[in-house]
Amino acid sequence: MSDGQEKQAVQGRFITFEGGEGAGKSTQITRLKNRLEAQGTQVAVTREPGGSPGAEKIREVLLSGQARDLGPRGEAMLFAAARADHVDKTILPALESGSWVLCDRYADSTRVYQGEAGVDPQYLDLLETLAVAGIRPELTILIDVPADVGMARVSSRSQKAEGAAPDRFEDEALQVHERRRVLFLDLARKEPHRFAVIDGRQDQDAVEDMIWQAVRSHFPEVDPDEGKAAAKTSESADGALS
Ligand code: TYD
């Protein structure tokens, strides 16, 4: 999107997932994708930072900590640069093709993570406007877990991955994670129509159901019975239904 103009003529639906470390976003994104696909919806899953070849390169620089010397403002610029490419190369084309896009983190993560690190909110607003070029989520699922619960999940995950080191943004004191949690909840309070806040301490099936309810109430075209009906029909395709 080199002309810097805001794009509007998109057909698919854009849903973002947000939350602190260990909230369980990726599991739930997969579950929502499966449910939507079961009712015939085309779904693209993507993530930030990353989601396009150029943005994945910036991801590597950011998460390895190589950009730490730039300071939080410089890092915020890199997140924005990655986002601009991601919107251009992945999100917008998918939406234009009629696909639903489920994105693991988006601009709210910058507001929270780089905001918590001290970057001026007006500076972040400006970067966001440039990076997203009008492509904003219709629904944001915020999976909320207390910082200690999330970090315990992350550390058990790293142990299973045989000592994988925490990335640049995981590797912070518990108070930092707790402040991020508060900032996410503040954003949700400011935009209650866009956000659905889900209690991520529940078991995965319960979280999945809460998310499905939020999606249904946000998008009336989602029919709760259609997915099940489609699955049943294909199971008995050679059977009684003729
Ligand atoms: P990732 O491995 O994708 O973690 P997670 O499973 O928590 O989503 O790492 C992304 C990290 O980058 C995560 O710690 C949050 C951070 N981040 C920011 O600081 N600003 C941003 O704008 C984005 C998108 C992510």
mmCIF file of C-alpha atoms and ligand atoms in Angstrom:
data_model
loop_
_atom_site.group_PDB
_atom_site.id
_atom_site.type_symbol
_atom_site.label_atom_id
_atom_site.label_comp_id
_atom_site.label_asym_id
_atom_site.label_seq_id
_atom_site.Cartn_x
_atom_site.Cartn_y
_atom_site.Cartn_z
ATOM 1 C CA MET A 1 0.000 0.000 0.000
ATOM 2 C CA SER A 2 2.335 2.666 -1.225
ATOM 3 C CA ASP A 3 -0.245 5.434 -1.619
ATOM 4 C CA GLY A 4 -0.854 5.644 2.140
ATOM 5 C CA GLN A 5 -4.618 5.752 1.596
ATOM 6 C CA GLU A 6 -7.027 3.924 3.819
ATOM 7 C CA LYS A 7 -8.592 0.852 2.245
ATOM 8 C CA GLN A 8 -12.236 0.107 2.749
ATOM 9 C CA ALA A 9 -13.563 -2.320 0.162
ATOM 10 C CA VAL A 10 -12.772 -5.490 2.069
ATOM 11 C CA GLN A 11 -15.102 -8.472 2.230
ATOM 12 C CA GLY A 12 -13.724 -10.830 4.859
ATOM 13 C CA ARG A 13 -13.880 -10.357 8.618
ATOM 14 C CA PHE A 14 -10.854 -9.360 10.649
ATOM 15 C CA ILE A 15 -10.479 -10.723 14.190
ATOM 16 C CA THR A 16 -7.434 -10.186 16.385
ATOM 17 C CA PHE A 17 -6.355 -12.085 19.484
ATOM 18 C CA GLU A 18 -4.549 -10.298 22.274
ATOM 19 C CA GLY A 19 -3.294 -11.088 25.743
ATOM 20 C CA GLY A 20 -0.193 -11.486 27.838
ATOM 21 C CA GLU A 21 2.323 -14.300 27.689
ATOM 22 C CA GLY A 22 0.852 -17.779 28.180
ATOM 23 C CA ALA A 23 -2.754 -16.671 27.629
ATOM 24 C CA GLY A 24 -3.382 -19.563 25.226
ATOM 25 C CA LYS A 25 -4.011 -17.504 22.091
ATOM 26 C CA SER A 26 -2.569 -19.944 19.572
ATOM 27 C CA THR A 27 -4.608 -22.908 20.819
ATOM 28 C CA GLN A 28 -7.781 -20.857 20.665
ATOM 29 C CA ILE A 29 -7.021 -19.430 17.230
ATOM 30 C CA THR A 30 -6.738 -22.984 15.885
ATOM 31 C CA ARG A 31 -10.009 -23.965 17.561
ATOM 32 C CA LEU A 32 -11.873 -20.958 16.171
ATOM 33 C CA LYS A 33 -10.438 -21.611 12.725
ATOM 34 C CA ASN A 34 -11.722 -25.195 12.849
ATOM 35 C CA ARG A 35 -15.190 -24.105 13.925
ATOM 36 C CA LEU A 36 -15.444 -21.469 11.224
ATOM 37 C CA GLU A 37 -14.169 -23.826 8.552
ATOM 38 C CA ALA A 38 -16.701 -26.458 9.619
ATOM 39 C CA GLN A 39 -19.398 -24.104 8.472
ATOM 40 C CA GLY A 40 -17.744 -23.369 5.175
ATOM 41 C CA THR A 41 -15.943 -20.132 6.019
ATOM 42 C CA GLN A 42 -12.565 -19.517 4.417
ATOM 43 C CA VAL A 43 -10.052 -18.660 7.166
ATOM 44 C CA ALA A 44 -6.488 -17.327 7.111
ATOM 45 C CA VAL A 45 -4.421 -17.453 10.297
ATOM 46 C CA THR A 46 -1.521 -15.095 10.752
ATOM 47 C CA ARG A 47 0.563 -13.512 13.501
ATOM 48 C CA GLU A 48 2.544 -10.479 14.601
ATOM 49 C CA PRO A 49 5.261 -9.547 14.581
ATOM 50 C CA GLY A 50 5.557 -11.370 11.269
ATOM 51 C CA GLY A 51 2.981 -12.831 8.921
ATOM 52 C CA SER A 52 4.709 -11.825 5.668
ATOM 53 C CA PRO A 53 8.260 -12.624 4.506
ATOM 54 C CA GLY A 54 9.520 -9.097 5.190
ATOM 55 C CA ALA A 55 7.828 -8.850 8.570
ATOM 56 C CA GLU A 56 9.175 -12.259 9.619
ATOM 57 C CA LYS A 57 12.694 -10.877 9.156
ATOM 58 C CA ILE A 58 11.871 -7.946 11.419
ATOM 59 C CA ARG A 59 10.361 -10.411 13.920
ATOM 60 C CA GLU A 60 13.702 -12.161 14.194
ATOM 61 C CA VAL A 61 15.488 -8.882 14.909
ATOM 62 C CA LEU A 62 12.926 -7.832 17.529
ATOM 63 C CA LEU A 63 12.490 -11.103 19.425
ATOM 64 C CA SER A 64 16.186 -11.907 19.541
ATOM 65 C CA GLY A 65 16.771 -8.594 21.321
ATOM 66 C CA GLN A 66 19.066 -7.269 18.580
ATOM 67 C CA ALA A 67 16.969 -4.105 18.360
ATOM 68 C CA ARG A 68 16.982 -3.472 22.104
ATOM 69 C CA ASP A 69 19.642 -0.769 21.710
ATOM 70 C CA LEU A 70 17.241 1.293 19.614
ATOM 71 C CA GLY A 71 15.133 1.762 22.731
ATOM 72 C CA PRO A 72 11.358 1.349 23.019
ATOM 73 C CA ARG A 73 10.595 4.030 20.403
ATOM 74 C CA GLY A 74 12.867 2.427 17.847
ATOM 75 C CA GLU A 75 11.399 -0.981 18.595
ATOM 76 C CA ALA A 76 7.902 0.493 18.192
ATOM 77 C CA MET A 77 8.930 1.742 14.748
ATOM 78 C CA LEU A 78 10.111 -1.716 13.786
ATOM 79 C CA PHE A 79 6.848 -3.277 14.977
ATOM 80 C CA ALA A 80 5.044 -0.668 12.857
ATOM 81 C CA ALA A 81 7.232 -1.372 9.813
ATOM 82 C CA ALA A 82 6.540 -5.080 10.167
ATOM 83 C CA ARG A 83 2.813 -4.369 10.535
ATOM 84 C CA ALA A 84 2.672 -2.180 7.431
ATOM 85 C CA ASP A 85 4.192 -4.980 5.338
ATOM 86 C CA HIS A 86 1.947 -7.582 6.960
ATOM 87 C CA VAL A 87 -1.171 -5.534 6.184
ATOM 88 C CA ASP A 88 -0.084 -4.947 2.592
ATOM 89 C CA LYS A 89 1.126 -8.404 1.708
ATOM 90 C CA THR A 90 -1.028 -10.731 3.798
ATOM 91 C CA ILE A 91 -3.996 -9.258 5.657
ATOM 92 C CA LEU A 92 -5.491 -7.012 3.004
ATOM 93 C CA PRO A 93 -5.205 -9.549 0.149
ATOM 94 C CA ALA A 94 -6.819 -12.234 2.342
ATOM 95 C CA LEU A 95 -9.698 -9.938 3.334
ATOM 96 C CA GLU A 96 -10.184 -8.863 -0.274
ATOM 97 C CA SER A 97 -10.431 -12.498 -1.325
ATOM 98 C CA GLY A 98 -13.303 -12.897 1.149
ATOM 99 C CA SER A 99 -11.321 -14.808 3.749
ATOM 100 C CA TRP A 100 -11.725 -14.261 7.458
ATOM 101 C CA VAL A 101 -8.414 -13.310 9.038
ATOM 102 C CA LEU A 102 -7.507 -14.450 12.549
ATOM 103 C CA CYS A 103 -4.417 -12.589 13.686
ATOM 104 C CA ASP A 104 -2.323 -13.463 16.732
ATOM 105 C CA ARG A 105 -1.564 -9.952 18.104
ATOM 106 C CA TYR A 106 -1.895 -6.657 16.242
ATOM 107 C CA ALA A 107 -1.767 -2.942 17.016
ATOM 108 C CA ASP A 108 -3.105 -3.317 20.574
ATOM 109 C CA SER A 109 0.066 -5.226 21.460
ATOM 110 C CA THR A 110 2.141 -2.194 20.496
ATOM 111 C CA ARG A 111 -0.045 0.096 22.571
ATOM 112 C CA VAL A 112 0.403 -2.209 25.540
ATOM 113 C CA TYR A 113 3.973 -3.508 25.293
ATOM 114 C CA GLN A 114 5.675 -0.396 23.945
ATOM 115 C CA GLY A 115 3.291 1.829 25.919
ATOM 116 C CA GLU A 116 4.270 0.027 29.113
ATOM 117 C CA ALA A 117 7.919 0.540 28.144
ATOM 118 C CA GLY A 118 7.312 4.302 28.189
ATOM 119 C CA VAL A 119 6.577 5.314 24.598
ATOM 120 C CA ASP A 120 4.246 8.307 24.397
ATOM 121 C CA PRO A 121 0.693 7.215 23.443
ATOM 122 C CA GLN A 122 0.443 9.966 20.803
ATOM 123 C CA TYR A 123 3.598 8.713 19.146
ATOM 124 C CA LEU A 124 2.130 5.195 19.154
ATOM 125 C CA ASP A 125 -1.168 6.478 17.705
ATOM 126 C CA LEU A 126 0.692 8.087 14.843
ATOM 127 C CA LEU A 127 2.667 4.944 14.076
ATOM 128 C CA GLU A 128 -0.492 2.879 14.281
ATOM 129 C CA THR A 129 -2.359 5.103 11.834
ATOM 130 C CA LEU A 130 0.483 4.795 9.342
ATOM 131 C CA ALA A 131 0.980 1.060 9.783
ATOM 132 C CA VAL A 132 -2.599 -0.206 9.690
ATOM 133 C CA ALA A 133 -3.769 2.073 6.853
ATOM 134 C CA GLY A 134 -7.397 1.771 7.930
ATOM 135 C CA ILE A 135 -7.352 -2.003 8.427
ATOM 136 C CA ARG A 136 -8.647 -2.389 11.965
ATOM 137 C CA PRO A 137 -10.167 -5.461 13.571
ATOM 138 C CA GLU A 138 -13.937 -5.640 13.934
ATOM 139 C CA LEU A 139 -13.531 -7.909 16.943
ATOM 140 C CA THR A 140 -10.620 -8.316 19.349
ATOM 141 C CA ILE A 141 -10.588 -11.323 21.625
ATOM 142 C CA LEU A 142 -8.615 -10.458 24.753
ATOM 143 C CA ILE A 143 -7.714 -13.626 26.631
ATOM 144 C CA ASP A 144 -7.061 -12.417 30.134
ATOM 145 C CA VAL A 145 -4.961 -14.364 32.631
ATOM 146 C CA PRO A 146 -3.158 -13.119 35.748
ATOM 147 C CA ALA A 147 0.537 -12.601 34.997
ATOM 148 C CA ASP A 148 1.711 -15.353 37.359
ATOM 149 C CA VAL A 149 -0.581 -17.907 35.716
ATOM 150 C CA GLY A 150 0.582 -16.922 32.222
ATOM 151 C CA MET A 151 4.253 -16.960 33.132
ATOM 152 C CA ALA A 152 3.938 -20.361 34.828
ATOM 153 C CA ARG A 153 2.520 -21.708 31.551
ATOM 154 C CA VAL A 154 5.372 -20.131 29.585
ATOM 155 C CA SER A 155 8.017 -21.628 31.828
ATOM 156 C CA SER A 156 6.484 -25.102 31.678
ATOM 157 C CA ARG A 157 6.359 -24.740 27.874
ATOM 158 C CA SER A 158 10.058 -23.770 27.787
ATOM 159 C CA GLN A 159 10.984 -26.736 29.975
ATOM 160 C CA LYS A 160 9.181 -29.052 27.572
ATOM 161 C CA ALA A 161 11.101 -27.417 24.720
ATOM 162 C CA GLU A 162 14.307 -28.356 26.537
ATOM 163 C CA GLY A 163 15.368 -25.073 27.943
ATOM 164 C CA ALA A 164 14.277 -22.762 25.095
ATOM 165 C CA ALA A 165 15.207 -19.289 26.326
ATOM 166 C CA PRO A 166 12.478 -16.685 26.842
ATOM 167 C CA ASP A 167 12.321 -14.093 24.064
ATOM 168 C CA ARG A 168 13.148 -10.386 24.505
ATOM 169 C CA PHE A 169 9.586 -9.506 25.608
ATOM 170 C CA GLU A 170 8.857 -12.557 27.775
ATOM 171 C CA ASP A 171 12.021 -12.013 29.746
ATOM 172 C CA GLU A 172 10.696 -9.310 32.079
ATOM 173 C CA ALA A 173 9.774 -9.074 35.741
ATOM 174 C CA LEU A 174 6.345 -10.269 36.838
ATOM 175 C CA GLN A 175 5.289 -6.675 37.635
ATOM 176 C CA VAL A 176 5.893 -5.722 34.010
ATOM 177 C CA HIS A 177 3.604 -8.536 32.859
ATOM 178 C CA GLU A 178 0.983 -7.464 35.367
ATOM 179 C CA ARG A 179 1.143 -3.836 34.148
ATOM 180 C CA ARG A 180 0.662 -5.057 30.585
ATOM 181 C CA ARG A 181 -2.391 -6.983 31.723
ATOM 182 C CA VAL A 182 -3.874 -3.839 33.260
ATOM 183 C CA LEU A 183 -3.186 -1.877 30.061
ATOM 184 C CA PHE A 184 -4.937 -4.514 27.927
ATOM 185 C CA LEU A 185 -7.957 -4.377 30.228
ATOM 186 C CA ASP A 186 -7.934 -0.557 30.009
ATOM 187 C CA LEU A 187 -8.047 -0.744 26.212
ATOM 188 C CA ALA A 188 -10.953 -3.178 26.420
ATOM 189 C CA ARG A 189 -12.842 -0.824 28.732
ATOM 190 C CA LYS A 190 -12.319 2.060 26.306
ATOM 191 C CA GLU A 191 -13.628 0.096 23.310
ATOM 192 C CA PRO A 192 -16.215 -2.298 24.709
ATOM 193 C CA HIS A 193 -17.870 -2.877 21.323
ATOM 194 C CA ARG A 194 -14.678 -4.089 19.714
ATOM 195 C CA PHE A 195 -13.315 -6.165 22.596
ATOM 196 C CA ALA A 196 -14.530 -9.439 24.067
ATOM 197 C CA VAL A 197 -12.661 -10.158 27.298
ATOM 198 C CA ILE A 198 -12.422 -13.885 27.984
ATOM 199 C CA ASP A 199 -11.270 -15.375 31.282
ATOM 200 C CA GLY A 200 -8.287 -17.486 30.181
ATOM 201 C CA ARG A 201 -8.010 -19.329 33.508
ATOM 202 C CA GLN A 202 -10.862 -21.619 32.487
ATOM 203 C CA ASP A 203 -10.163 -24.901 30.737
ATOM 204 C CA GLN A 204 -9.583 -24.789 26.988
ATOM 205 C CA ASP A 205 -13.044 -26.108 26.041
ATOM 206 C CA ALA A 206 -14.740 -23.447 28.155
ATOM 207 C CA VAL A 207 -12.551 -20.711 26.674
ATOM 208 C CA GLU A 208 -13.336 -21.994 23.180
ATOM 209 C CA ASP A 209 -17.072 -21.822 23.879
ATOM 210 C CA MET A 210 -16.855 -18.289 25.264
ATOM 211 C CA ILE A 211 -14.969 -17.178 22.173
ATOM 212 C CA TRP A 212 -17.517 -18.838 19.910
ATOM 213 C CA GLN A 213 -20.338 -16.998 21.720
ATOM 214 C CA ALA A 214 -18.483 -13.713 21.231
ATOM 215 C CA VAL A 215 -17.984 -14.397 17.522
ATOM 216 C CA ARG A 216 -21.632 -15.352 17.051
ATOM 217 C CA SER A 217 -22.925 -12.287 18.793
ATOM 218 C CA HIS A 218 -20.557 -10.053 16.829
ATOM 219 C CA PHE A 219 -21.221 -11.580 13.425
ATOM 220 C CA PRO A 220 -24.868 -12.542 12.975
ATOM 221 C CA GLU A 221 -24.043 -14.441 9.781
ATOM 222 C CA VAL A 222 -22.319 -17.124 11.864
ATOM 223 C CA ASP A 223 -24.858 -19.887 12.333
ATOM 224 C CA PRO A 224 -24.146 -22.014 15.408
ATOM 225 C CA ASP A 225 -25.880 -25.092 13.991
ATOM 226 C CA GLU A 226 -24.612 -24.905 10.461
ATOM 227 C CA GLY A 227 -21.129 -26.230 11.255
ATOM 228 C CA LYS A 228 -22.488 -29.250 13.083
ATOM 229 C CA ALA A 229 -25.012 -29.876 10.318
ATOM 230 C CA ALA A 230 -22.289 -29.717 7.642
ATOM 231 C CA ALA A 231 -20.103 -32.159 9.561
ATOM 232 C CA LYS A 232 -23.040 -34.579 9.982
ATOM 233 C CA THR A 233 -23.978 -34.399 6.333
ATOM 234 C CA SER A 234 -20.475 -35.278 5.172
ATOM 235 C CA GLU A 235 -20.254 -38.147 7.689
ATOM 236 C CA SER A 236 -23.366 -39.729 6.220
ATOM 237 C CA ALA A 237 -22.728 -38.698 2.622
ATOM 238 C CA ASP A 238 -23.063 -42.267 1.326
ATOM 239 C CA GLY A 239 -25.709 -43.245 3.801
ATOM 240 C CA ALA A 240 -29.326 -42.468 4.534
ATOM 241 C CA LEU A 241 -29.296 -38.928 3.178
ATOM 242 C CA SER A 242 -29.929 -39.212 -0.506
HETATM 243 P P1 TYD B 1 5.450 -14.448 20.252
HETATM 244 O O1 TYD B 1 6.451 -15.530 20.277
HETATM 245 O O2 TYD B 1 4.624 -14.291 19.029
HETATM 246 O O3 TYD B 1 4.658 -14.522 21.581
HETATM 247 P P2 TYD B 1 3.187 -14.698 22.049
HETATM 248 O O4 TYD B 1 2.935 -16.175 22.024
HETATM 249 O O5 TYD B 1 3.235 -14.123 23.421
HETATM 250 O O6 TYD B 1 2.288 -13.906 21.134
HETATM 251 O O7 TYD B 1 6.244 -13.092 20.561
HETATM 252 C C1 TYD B 1 5.783 -11.852 20.297
HETATM 253 C C2 TYD B 1 6.315 -10.944 21.380
HETATM 254 O O8 TYD B 1 6.401 -9.607 20.876
HETATM 255 C C3 TYD B 1 5.409 -10.909 22.584
HETATM 256 O O9 TYD B 1 6.201 -10.941 23.754
HETATM 257 C C4 TYD B 1 4.745 -9.568 22.495
HETATM 258 C C5 TYD B 1 5.719 -8.732 21.739
HETATM 259 N N1 TYD B 1 5.092 -7.674 20.923
HETATM 260 C C6 TYD B 1 5.334 -6.340 21.214
HETATM 261 O O10 TYD B 1 6.078 -6.017 22.159
HETATM 262 N N2 TYD B 1 4.767 -5.368 20.436
HETATM 263 C C7 TYD B 1 3.956 -5.685 19.360
HETATM 264 O O11 TYD B 1 3.460 -4.776 18.671
HETATM 265 C C8 TYD B 1 3.740 -7.066 19.073
HETATM 266 C C9 TYD B 1 2.867 -7.457 17.905
HETATM 267 C C10 TYD B 1 4.313 -8.036 19.881
#
